[in-house]
mmCIF file of C-alpha atoms and ligand atoms in Angstrom:
data_model
loop_
_atom_site.group_PDB
_atom_site.id
_atom_site.type_symbol
_atom_site.label_atom_id
_atom_site.label_comp_id
_atom_site.label_asym_id
_atom_site.label_seq_id
_atom_site.Cartn_x
_atom_site.Cartn_y
_atom_site.Cartn_z
ATOM 1 C CA MET A 1221 6.107 7.969 18.991
ATOM 2 C CA SER A 1222 5.011 5.627 16.179
ATOM 3 C CA PHE A 1223 6.714 5.629 12.795
ATOM 4 C CA ILE A 1224 3.635 7.091 11.070
ATOM 5 C CA GLU A 1225 0.987 8.934 13.065
ATOM 6 C CA PHE A 1226 -2.237 10.695 12.137
ATOM 7 C CA ASP A 1227 -3.467 12.850 14.973
ATOM 8 C CA ASN A 1228 -7.077 13.935 14.459
ATOM 9 C CA VAL A 1229 -6.514 14.696 10.784
ATOM 10 C CA SER A 1230 -9.074 16.241 8.454
ATOM 11 C CA TYR A 1231 -8.733 17.144 4.801
ATOM 12 C CA THR A 1232 -11.179 18.977 2.537
ATOM 13 C CA TYR A 1233 -10.764 19.345 -1.226
ATOM 14 C CA ALA A 1234 -11.741 22.720 -2.633
ATOM 15 C CA ALA A 1235 -12.182 23.996 0.922
ATOM 16 C CA GLN A 1236 -14.137 27.226 1.252
ATOM 17 C CA THR A 1237 -15.799 26.746 -2.137
ATOM 18 C CA PRO A 1238 -19.305 25.500 -2.936
ATOM 19 C CA ASN A 1239 -17.678 22.280 -4.223
ATOM 20 C CA ALA A 1240 -15.886 21.468 -0.981
ATOM 21 C CA VAL A 1241 -15.507 17.714 -0.317
ATOM 22 C CA LYS A 1242 -14.629 16.595 3.188
ATOM 23 C CA ALA A 1243 -12.504 13.577 2.204
ATOM 24 C CA VAL A 1244 -10.912 12.730 5.580
ATOM 25 C CA LYS A 1245 -12.556 13.448 8.919
ATOM 26 C CA ASN A 1246 -10.887 13.454 12.344
ATOM 27 C CA LEU A 1247 -8.687 10.505 11.518
ATOM 28 C CA SER A 1248 -6.222 9.218 14.095
ATOM 29 C CA LEU A 1249 -4.052 6.185 13.489
ATOM 30 C CA LYS A 1250 -0.617 4.793 14.249
ATOM 31 C CA ILE A 1251 1.600 2.603 12.119
ATOM 32 C CA GLU A 1252 4.745 1.056 13.580
ATOM 33 C CA GLU A 1253 7.906 0.439 11.620
ATOM 34 C CA GLY A 1254 7.841 -3.048 10.076
ATOM 35 C CA ASP A 1255 4.039 -3.267 10.129
ATOM 36 C CA PHE A 1256 2.102 -4.740 7.218
ATOM 37 C CA VAL A 1257 -1.173 -2.856 7.282
ATOM 38 C CA ALA A 1258 -4.145 -2.737 4.947
ATOM 39 C CA LEU A 1259 -6.367 0.278 4.491
ATOM 40 C CA VAL A 1260 -9.715 -0.814 3.074
ATOM 41 C CA GLY A 1261 -12.913 0.938 2.110
ATOM 42 C CA HIS A 1262 -15.292 1.660 -0.761
ATOM 43 C CA ASN A 1263 -14.435 3.949 -3.635
ATOM 44 C CA GLY A 1264 -14.475 7.516 -2.411
ATOM 45 C CA SER A 1265 -14.006 6.608 1.262
ATOM 46 C CA GLY A 1266 -10.811 8.705 1.472
ATOM 47 C CA LYS A 1267 -8.067 6.074 1.101
ATOM 48 C CA SER A 1268 -6.035 7.833 -1.597
ATOM 49 C CA THR A 1269 -6.306 11.078 0.318
ATOM 50 C CA VAL A 1270 -4.769 9.293 3.316
ATOM 51 C CA ALA A 1271 -1.956 7.988 1.066
ATOM 52 C CA LYS A 1272 -1.203 11.501 -0.134
ATOM 53 C CA LEU A 1273 -1.353 12.859 3.406
ATOM 54 C CA ILE A 1274 1.244 10.310 4.516
ATOM 55 C CA ASN A 1275 3.995 11.617 2.289
ATOM 56 C CA GLY A 1276 3.030 15.260 2.232
ATOM 57 C CA LEU A 1277 1.503 15.422 -1.238
ATOM 58 C CA LEU A 1278 -1.427 16.834 0.737
ATOM 59 C CA ILE A 1279 -1.139 18.733 4.011
ATOM 60 C CA PRO A 1280 -3.836 18.308 6.705
ATOM 61 C CA GLU A 1281 -6.419 21.005 6.988
ATOM 62 C CA HIS A 1282 -6.709 20.160 10.697
ATOM 63 C CA GLY A 1283 -4.577 17.882 12.843
ATOM 64 C CA LYS A 1284 -1.112 16.572 12.204
ATOM 65 C CA VAL A 1285 0.611 13.825 10.228
ATOM 66 C CA THR A 1286 4.083 12.764 11.311
ATOM 67 C CA VAL A 1287 6.563 10.364 9.756
ATOM 68 C CA ASP A 1288 9.398 9.374 12.051
ATOM 69 C CA GLY A 1289 8.518 12.383 14.190
ATOM 70 C CA MET A 1290 8.620 14.850 11.273
ATOM 71 C CA SER A 1291 5.460 16.795 10.507
ATOM 72 C CA THR A 1292 4.385 16.794 6.850
ATOM 73 C CA ALA A 1293 3.333 20.410 7.344
ATOM 74 C CA ASP A 1294 6.981 21.317 7.896
ATOM 75 C CA LYS A 1295 8.309 22.112 4.403
ATOM 76 C CA LYS A 1296 11.897 21.506 5.492
ATOM 77 C CA SER A 1297 11.058 17.867 6.313
ATOM 78 C CA LEU A 1298 9.281 16.975 3.083
ATOM 79 C CA PHE A 1299 12.380 15.755 1.240
ATOM 80 C CA GLU A 1300 13.312 13.517 4.176
ATOM 81 C CA ILE A 1301 9.722 12.286 4.526
ATOM 82 C CA ARG A 1302 9.551 11.335 0.851
ATOM 83 C CA LYS A 1303 12.840 9.482 1.198
ATOM 84 C CA ASN A 1304 11.195 7.502 4.002
ATOM 85 C CA VAL A 1305 7.860 6.763 2.350
ATOM 86 C CA GLY A 1306 7.394 5.786 -1.286
ATOM 87 C CA ILE A 1307 4.029 5.475 -3.015
ATOM 88 C CA VAL A 1308 3.097 3.085 -5.797
ATOM 89 C CA PHE A 1309 -0.085 4.224 -7.527
ATOM 90 C CA GLN A 1310 -2.848 2.383 -9.344
ATOM 91 C CA ASN A 1311 -1.930 2.902 -12.968
ATOM 92 C CA PRO A 1312 1.607 1.815 -13.861
ATOM 93 C CA ASP A 1313 1.453 3.747 -17.143
ATOM 94 C CA ASN A 1314 1.283 7.041 -15.265
ATOM 95 C CA GLN A 1315 4.391 6.215 -13.256
ATOM 96 C CA MET A 1316 6.903 5.587 -16.041
ATOM 97 C CA VAL A 1317 9.094 8.537 -16.935
ATOM 98 C CA ALA A 1318 11.864 7.040 -19.079
ATOM 99 C CA THR A 1319 11.954 5.018 -22.299
ATOM 100 C CA ILE A 1320 14.400 2.444 -20.903
ATOM 101 C CA ILE A 1321 13.430 0.407 -17.837
ATOM 102 C CA GLU A 1322 16.649 0.857 -15.873
ATOM 103 C CA ASP A 1323 16.631 4.619 -16.535
ATOM 104 C CA ASP A 1324 13.158 4.723 -15.110
ATOM 105 C CA VAL A 1325 14.243 2.954 -11.928
ATOM 106 C CA ALA A 1326 17.307 5.256 -11.696
ATOM 107 C CA PHE A 1327 15.156 8.377 -11.711
ATOM 108 C CA GLY A 1328 14.543 8.412 -7.928
ATOM 109 C CA PRO A 1329 18.134 7.756 -6.812
ATOM 110 C CA GLU A 1330 19.392 10.340 -9.340
ATOM 111 C CA ASN A 1331 17.149 12.900 -7.702
ATOM 112 C CA LEU A 1332 18.695 12.004 -4.350
ATOM 113 C CA GLY A 1333 22.042 13.087 -5.786
ATOM 114 C CA LEU A 1334 23.727 9.714 -5.207
ATOM 115 C CA SER A 1335 26.986 8.684 -6.872
ATOM 116 C CA PRO A 1336 26.756 6.795 -10.205
ATOM 117 C CA ASP A 1337 28.160 3.712 -8.469
ATOM 118 C CA GLU A 1338 25.518 3.786 -5.759
ATOM 119 C CA ILE A 1339 22.780 4.449 -8.323
ATOM 120 C CA ARG A 1340 23.914 1.422 -10.370
ATOM 121 C CA LYS A 1341 23.924 -0.757 -7.249
ATOM 122 C CA ARG A 1342 20.461 0.360 -6.176
ATOM 123 C CA VAL A 1343 18.933 -0.022 -9.639
ATOM 124 C CA ASP A 1344 20.303 -3.560 -9.985
ATOM 125 C CA TRP A 1345 19.166 -4.510 -6.490
ATOM 126 C CA ALA A 1346 15.686 -3.015 -6.993
ATOM 127 C CA LEU A 1347 15.172 -4.715 -10.360
ATOM 128 C CA LYS A 1348 16.359 -8.044 -8.940
ATOM 129 C CA SER A 1349 14.014 -7.662 -5.953
ATOM 130 C CA VAL A 1350 11.006 -7.505 -8.277
ATOM 131 C CA ASP A 1351 12.434 -10.112 -10.640
ATOM 132 C CA MET A 1352 12.754 -7.698 -13.577
ATOM 133 C CA TYR A 1353 16.550 -7.501 -13.846
ATOM 134 C CA GLU A 1354 16.711 -9.337 -17.174
ATOM 135 C CA TYR A 1355 14.407 -6.723 -18.725
ATOM 136 C CA ARG A 1356 16.537 -3.773 -17.597
ATOM 137 C CA GLU A 1357 17.577 -2.618 -21.067
ATOM 138 C CA GLY A 1358 14.110 -2.958 -22.597
ATOM 139 C CA ALA A 1359 11.304 -0.454 -23.066
ATOM 140 C CA PRO A 1360 8.502 -0.194 -20.462
ATOM 141 C CA PHE A 1361 5.743 -0.074 -23.089
ATOM 142 C CA ARG A 1362 6.485 -3.671 -24.122
ATOM 143 C CA LEU A 1363 5.744 -5.007 -20.636
ATOM 144 C CA SER A 1364 2.535 -6.510 -19.260
ATOM 145 C CA GLY A 1365 0.600 -4.540 -16.626
ATOM 146 C CA GLY A 1366 2.030 -6.693 -13.848
ATOM 147 C CA GLN A 1367 5.578 -6.252 -15.116
ATOM 148 C CA LYS A 1368 5.110 -2.490 -15.381
ATOM 149 C CA GLN A 1369 3.846 -2.355 -11.837
ATOM 150 C CA ARG A 1370 6.890 -4.354 -10.722
ATOM 151 C CA VAL A 1371 9.117 -1.753 -12.409
ATOM 152 C CA ALA A 1372 7.157 0.992 -10.632
ATOM 153 C CA ILE A 1373 7.810 -0.802 -7.332
ATOM 154 C CA ALA A 1374 11.500 -1.072 -8.244
ATOM 155 C CA GLY A 1375 11.527 2.693 -8.848
ATOM 156 C CA VAL A 1376 10.257 3.238 -5.318
ATOM 157 C CA LEU A 1377 12.587 0.594 -3.849
ATOM 158 C CA ALA A 1378 15.632 2.249 -5.426
ATOM 159 C CA ILE A 1379 15.044 5.199 -3.107
ATOM 160 C CA LYS A 1380 15.367 2.704 -0.231
ATOM 161 C CA PRO A 1381 12.336 3.987 1.651
ATOM 162 C CA ARG A 1382 11.461 2.559 5.063
ATOM 163 C CA ALA A 1383 7.792 2.391 4.124
ATOM 164 C CA MET A 1384 5.891 1.705 0.938
ATOM 165 C CA VAL A 1385 2.298 2.702 0.279
ATOM 166 C CA LEU A 1386 0.559 0.723 -2.460
ATOM 167 C CA ASP A 1387 -2.555 2.609 -3.506
ATOM 168 C CA GLU A 1388 -4.746 0.028 -5.272
ATOM 169 C CA SER A 1389 -1.584 -0.999 -7.065
ATOM 170 C CA THR A 1390 -2.938 -4.391 -8.068
ATOM 171 C CA SER A 1391 -6.421 -3.308 -9.136
ATOM 172 C CA MET A 1392 -5.580 -3.085 -12.844
ATOM 173 C CA LEU A 1393 -3.752 -6.408 -12.925
ATOM 174 C CA ASP A 1394 -4.884 -9.919 -13.810
ATOM 175 C CA PRO A 1395 -4.807 -12.572 -11.047
ATOM 176 C CA VAL A 1396 -1.258 -13.647 -11.957
ATOM 177 C CA GLY A 1397 0.033 -10.054 -11.922
ATOM 178 C CA LYS A 1398 -1.790 -9.493 -8.637
ATOM 179 C CA LYS A 1399 -0.201 -12.480 -6.984
ATOM 180 C CA GLU A 1400 3.278 -11.480 -8.207
ATOM 181 C CA ILE A 1401 2.922 -8.057 -6.621
ATOM 182 C CA MET A 1402 1.544 -9.444 -3.362
ATOM 183 C CA ASP A 1403 4.392 -11.985 -3.144
ATOM 184 C CA ILE A 1404 7.000 -9.248 -3.680
ATOM 185 C CA VAL A 1405 5.391 -6.981 -1.115
ATOM 186 C CA HIS A 1406 5.304 -9.822 1.400
ATOM 187 C CA LYS A 1407 8.962 -10.591 0.800
ATOM 188 C CA LEU A 1408 9.929 -6.929 1.275
ATOM 189 C CA ASN A 1409 8.031 -6.815 4.536
ATOM 190 C CA LYS A 1410 9.417 -10.083 5.905
ATOM 191 C CA GLU A 1411 13.000 -9.969 4.598
ATOM 192 C CA GLU A 1412 13.758 -6.251 4.334
ATOM 193 C CA LYS A 1413 11.504 -5.301 7.293
ATOM 194 C CA MET A 1414 9.880 -2.700 5.103
ATOM 195 C CA THR A 1415 6.714 -1.116 6.441
ATOM 196 C CA VAL A 1416 3.896 -1.817 3.994
ATOM 197 C CA ILE A 1417 0.647 0.104 3.770
ATOM 198 C CA MET A 1418 -1.592 -1.619 1.310
ATOM 199 C CA ILE A 1419 -4.627 0.293 0.162
ATOM 200 C CA THR A 1420 -7.231 -1.909 -1.437
ATOM 201 C CA HIS A 1421 -10.920 -2.541 -1.825
ATOM 202 C CA PHE A 1422 -10.278 -6.265 -2.189
ATOM 203 C CA MET A 1423 -10.899 -7.983 1.122
ATOM 204 C CA ASP A 1424 -8.831 -11.018 0.112
ATOM 205 C CA GLU A 1425 -5.804 -8.725 -0.175
ATOM 206 C CA ALA A 1426 -6.566 -7.054 3.119
ATOM 207 C CA ALA A 1427 -6.577 -10.532 4.700
ATOM 208 C CA LEU A 1428 -2.834 -10.762 4.078
ATOM 209 C CA ALA A 1429 -2.048 -7.805 6.336
ATOM 210 C CA ASP A 1430 -1.337 -8.035 10.073
ATOM 211 C CA LYS A 1431 -3.315 -4.941 10.920
ATOM 212 C CA ILE A 1432 -6.406 -3.546 9.208
ATOM 213 C CA PHE A 1433 -7.857 -0.051 9.007
ATOM 214 C CA VAL A 1434 -11.347 0.286 7.561
ATOM 215 C CA MET A 1435 -12.611 3.627 6.254
ATOM 216 C CA ASP A 1436 -16.031 4.793 5.186
ATOM 217 C CA ASP A 1437 -16.970 8.282 4.090
ATOM 218 C CA GLY A 1438 -13.706 9.827 5.299
ATOM 219 C CA GLU A 1439 -13.843 8.208 8.729
ATOM 220 C CA LEU A 1440 -12.011 5.329 10.332
ATOM 221 C CA ILE A 1441 -14.769 2.919 11.314
ATOM 222 C CA LEU A 1442 -12.703 -0.070 12.463
ATOM 223 C CA SER A 1443 -9.090 -0.917 13.123
ATOM 224 C CA GLY A 1444 -7.115 -3.730 14.634
ATOM 225 C CA ALA A 1445 -5.871 -7.251 14.001
ATOM 226 C CA LYS A 1446 -7.311 -9.544 11.290
ATOM 227 C CA LYS A 1447 -10.402 -10.221 13.401
ATOM 228 C CA VAL A 1448 -11.663 -6.842 12.155
ATOM 229 C CA LEU A 1449 -12.301 -8.533 8.801
ATOM 230 C CA THR A 1450 -15.192 -10.519 10.269
ATOM 231 C CA ASP A 1451 -16.668 -7.688 12.317
ATOM 232 C CA PRO A 1452 -20.456 -7.316 11.819
ATOM 233 C CA LEU A 1453 -19.911 -3.565 11.432
ATOM 234 C CA LEU A 1454 -18.426 -4.233 7.981
ATOM 235 C CA ALA A 1455 -21.761 -5.379 6.600
ATOM 236 C CA ALA A 1456 -23.449 -2.329 8.111
ATOM 237 C CA HIS A 1457 -21.110 -0.238 5.958
ATOM 238 C CA GLY A 1458 -21.762 -2.344 2.860
ATOM 239 C CA LEU A 1459 -18.421 -4.126 2.960
ATOM 240 C CA ASP A 1460 -17.933 -7.871 2.516
ATOM 241 C CA MET A 1461 -15.780 -10.192 4.564
ATOM 242 C CA PRO A 1462 -12.861 -11.841 2.759
ATOM 243 C CA PRO A 1463 -14.142 -14.799 0.668
ATOM 244 C CA ALA A 1464 -12.367 -17.362 2.888
ATOM 245 C CA CYS A 1465 -14.139 -15.977 5.979
ATOM 246 C CA ARG A 1466 -17.508 -16.118 4.238
ATOM 247 C CA ILE A 1467 -17.047 -19.719 3.163
ATOM 248 C CA ALA A 1468 -15.804 -20.650 6.647
ATOM 249 C CA GLU A 1469 -18.909 -19.115 8.148
ATOM 250 C CA GLY A 1470 -21.120 -21.132 5.776
ATOM 251 C CA LEU A 1471 -19.307 -24.339 6.665
ATOM 252 C CA ARG A 1472 -19.678 -23.624 10.386
ATOM 253 C CA LYS A 1473 -23.415 -23.106 9.906
ATOM 254 C CA GLY A 1474 -23.470 -26.463 8.138
ATOM 255 C CA GLY A 1475 -22.000 -28.017 11.283
ATOM 256 C CA MET A 1476 -18.317 -28.213 10.366
ATOM 257 C CA ASN A 1477 -15.743 -27.349 12.981
ATOM 258 C CA ILE A 1478 -13.715 -24.612 11.255
ATOM 259 C CA GLY A 1479 -11.348 -22.381 13.217
ATOM 260 C CA GLU A 1480 -10.416 -18.783 12.533
ATOM 261 C CA VAL A 1481 -9.310 -18.406 8.886
ATOM 262 C CA TYR A 1482 -8.709 -15.450 6.581
ATOM 263 C CA THR A 1483 -6.982 -16.792 3.472
ATOM 264 C CA PRO A 1484 -7.827 -19.637 1.061
ATOM 265 C CA GLU A 1485 -4.730 -21.512 2.281
ATOM 266 C CA GLU A 1486 -5.831 -21.289 5.910
ATOM 267 C CA LEU A 1487 -9.338 -22.358 4.938
ATOM 268 C CA ALA A 1488 -8.064 -25.382 3.031
ATOM 269 C CA GLU A 1489 -5.981 -26.428 6.032
ATOM 270 C CA GLU A 1490 -8.922 -26.086 8.406
ATOM 271 C CA ILE A 1491 -11.199 -28.092 6.118
ATOM 272 C CA CYS A 1492 -8.628 -30.907 5.896
ATOM 273 C CA ARG A 1493 -8.104 -30.862 9.642
ATOM 274 C CA SER A 1494 -11.827 -30.919 10.253
ATOM 275 C CA LEU A 1495 -12.355 -33.885 7.929
HETATM 276 P P1 ADP B 1545 -10.679 6.505 -2.341
HETATM 277 O O1 ADP B 1545 -9.216 6.468 -2.650
HETATM 278 O O2 ADP B 1545 -11.060 5.734 -1.127
HETATM 279 O O3 ADP B 1545 -11.505 6.110 -3.517
HETATM 280 P P2 ADP B 1545 -10.342 9.388 -2.354
HETATM 281 O O4 ADP B 1545 -9.430 9.759 -1.242
HETATM 282 O O5 ADP B 1545 -9.788 9.366 -3.717
HETATM 283 O O6 ADP B 1545 -11.078 8.030 -1.990
HETATM 284 O O7 ADP B 1545 -11.558 10.405 -2.379
HETATM 285 C C1 ADP B 1545 -12.275 10.800 -1.201
HETATM 286 C C2 ADP B 1545 -13.306 11.847 -1.592
HETATM 287 O O8 ADP B 1545 -12.634 13.011 -2.065
HETATM 288 C C3 ADP B 1545 -14.231 11.416 -2.711
HETATM 289 O O9 ADP B 1545 -15.495 11.963 -2.467
HETATM 290 C C4 ADP B 1545 -13.607 12.035 -3.939
HETATM 291 O O10 ADP B 1545 -14.574 12.298 -4.923
HETATM 292 C C5 ADP B 1545 -13.030 13.310 -3.383
HETATM 293 N N1 ADP B 1545 -11.822 13.763 -4.120
HETATM 294 C C6 ADP B 1545 -10.706 13.033 -4.353
HETATM 295 N N2 ADP B 1545 -9.786 13.750 -5.026
HETATM 296 C C7 ADP B 1545 -10.357 14.972 -5.229
HETATM 297 C C8 ADP B 1545 -9.910 16.167 -5.869
HETATM 298 N N3 ADP B 1545 -8.699 16.251 -6.414
HETATM 299 N N4 ADP B 1545 -10.752 17.217 -5.906
HETATM 300 C C9 ADP B 1545 -11.980 17.142 -5.327
HETATM 301 N N5 ADP B 1545 -12.461 16.055 -4.703
HETATM 302 C C10 ADP B 1545 -11.667 14.975 -4.653
HETATM 303 MG MG1 MG B 1546 -8.220 5.724 -4.299
#
């Protein structure tokens, strides 16, 4: 069994009312421990609903979601599931609960009932992991958006989850803040072997993942390795390729010999090689 599994999952908001919205339809997917996956799709395609289904904030209407073999529909497992999967949301301002940064990061481990010693250790480690340790005694409201989001990530890290879901967590950040978050997430995946599920509508961010899931209108329309990002089906669903892929395609049409690339760095290398 995979670490996270969706087995034919559907979810409807306001079910059985005239305002019912079928947000997720017959979705099946598998995520292995240690994976770095991206979930991409337009606004309203059902991505955030999937995020909430993963850690039991929402329970499937049909089908089953399991995390490490535990069903999210099983109330007894929810605490354990939420220890395993942390979510970082879009707006860092809605995720801060305390007036001092380190108290904010301590909130999760305190709720786990850990000893003060262990809490201290985890808070320090989490803040160092996101490079915010020196700010620990300050107030969150003084921070930039990127710094706040790093504190929010530290708050999730302090729970020591095995997987982290980032739901458009960089979308309110400037390019520098964005890159900081992506670098941290990459490091956590590579060095701590943390499973990362990055939800985004930016194709250049999706290009950093090893496995891609593409949703449209509540359905999974494509999934697989990076090659998915250049699939013609994307355009049919009104989605762009990552910018590096688009430029590479243009250069190939112009007669340049450019191999398979997904990121600006890979593109630059291919252009140099080709010249
Ligand atoms: P995404 O994260 O890809 O933008 P969402 O999962 O947030 O998509 O939304 C999927 C669909 O469900 C959309 O049509 C959205 O309007 C609807 N939806 C989301 N949250 C709610 C809610 N709390 N109540 C009713 N409809 C909702
Ligand atoms: Mg969303």
